[in-house]
Amino acid sequence: MVDAVLVDLSDVPCRCLRKWFHRAADIMSKHGLPASAQVFLVSSQKNADLVNADVKDCLCQLEEEMPVPKKKLEVLVESSFAAILYSIKRKVDQQNLSVIKAIVSAERKSTLELYVEQLFTAVYKFSFEMLVIDGEGEVNLQIPAPFTGACPLSHQQADGIWTDIRGFLAQLEGFMGQIVVLKSLLISDLFLHGFTTRTGGISYLPGLSSLNLYSSWKRRDPVAVVNDNMQRLAQAAGFNTQTFHLAKVKHGNIIWTIGKTEPEIYDGIVTNQKNVTIAAPGADCIPLLFADPVQHACGAAHAGWKGTLAGVAMATVDAMAAAFGSRAKDVLVVMGPSVGPCCFTLHQGAAREFAAIDPRCVQELDAPRPHVDLRQATRALLERGGILPENISDNSTGSRDMEVTLCTVCHPDLFFSYIRDGNDFGTQIGFISVRSHL
């Protein structure tokens, strides 16, 4: 069942607007769209405001002839097509809608597809009906339908679309205050580093607002929005997005050393290249940062409960040792915001594996769902691997910087949390790089 219909009249000559409009209405009638479907009549006009106003006046007159309830019909005319689609996205998100039919010209299909790729995710299901205007000005349905041979975009056209998207998103105001980056006193100024919070970005969905830094096909926050959030973070924190790498998490212990072939999936990254920023995501799982001030090398890793049991923390240290000659006693490790033992439980089998690492990791082991302390387990494994206790920063002991390890579940104003928010959850990161100079 179709939830919403987008009728794109952006490239339709004024003399053909009425015929195009009525042909679109015929298509909607043929498909028997439900009365509940939201209908958007849209046109992107890049000319003068007077032209925009003329087109909008024309569409507003035509909407009286559209056989759908007026409260379900909206006209959107803007110079930016990104602004139009983003407005539609916000409206369908408010109603939790996802199935959208687009009625466009064959020439516009590829344009719309690129916009959709950047501003929507696979949660939204788009289908297309294409109309063509013949030499006599008649408007007909493209046969066969749906037509798959739409006109490919030139590089110039694609660049224009990306410029439109980036320009529109860049002018949006961030939500929930300014960007805040937490830092550890354990890591010296030789390294640029930090852990993000959720404030200062443009993501607007409840569990994802506002500085969500990861786009997934399972969620509603699209690539372009996450990229804009990342650009805002980079500007605030002082790193270059062109030399930025985020771990492609699989909850294991594979570590990528930058300069070698990049694996398809990995939970950690290490480097000694200056001004190359590496990062690990987290939303309850621990973002770990590693710094070796002797060899001027660093690492970042994602440690969920599976990765912790797989030894991802020491695997990162071992990778630094193999690639850069780092010694365990020189490596500093900081645990970022993550779920605390107050809010994290596991089934009996996994809990017993953590108890085997260190009995202090588990509370009430005989309970059906014991509480587990991922940070204590990580500390125990790091110390066992030769990391000095005073070189580990977490809040399970008296470390030098306790504020970066707040429980993500307990602080909804500061952090994203899968445990708290469910499947539509946002992602924060821990990032680090070796500075080129102090």
Short mmCIF file of C-alpha atoms in Angstrom, two decimals, residues 11 19 28 31 56 66 68 73 76 125 148 161 166 168 176 220 287 300 333 354 358 362 403 406:
data_model
loop_
_atom_site.label_atom_id
_atom_site.label_comp_id
_atom_site.label_asym_id
_atom_site.label_seq_id
_atom_site.Cartn_x
_atom_site.Cartn_y
_atom_site.Cartn_z
CA ASP A 11 10.88 20.18 -15.77
CA LYS A 19 -2.16 17.94 -18.93
CA MET A 28 -3.23 7.69 -8.97
CA HIS A 31 -3.64 2.43 -8.78
CA LYS A 56 3.18 27.88 -7.16
CA MET A 66 -6.99 16.77 -7.51
CA VAL A 68 -7.89 13.64 -2.85
CA LEU A 73 -2.51 17.53 -0.44
CA LEU A 76 5.97 22.61 -2.46
CA LYS A 125 10.42 2.13 -0.42
CA THR A 148 14.32 1.20 -16.13
CA ILE A 161 22.81 17.69 -6.99
CA ARG A 166 25.25 20.09 0.92
CA PHE A 168 20.77 23.16 1.93
CA MET A 176 20.03 20.53 21.43
CA ARG A 220 15.81 6.73 8.94
CA PRO A 287 34.72 3.38 21.98
CA ALA A 300 40.70 3.29 18.02
CA VAL A 333 43.99 3.54 26.89
CA PHE A 354 32.89 -12.38 31.91
CA ASP A 358 37.30 -11.20 36.55
CA VAL A 362 29.45 -9.62 37.16
CA GLU A 403 33.79 12.21 33.04
CA LEU A 406 29.43 8.24 31.93
#
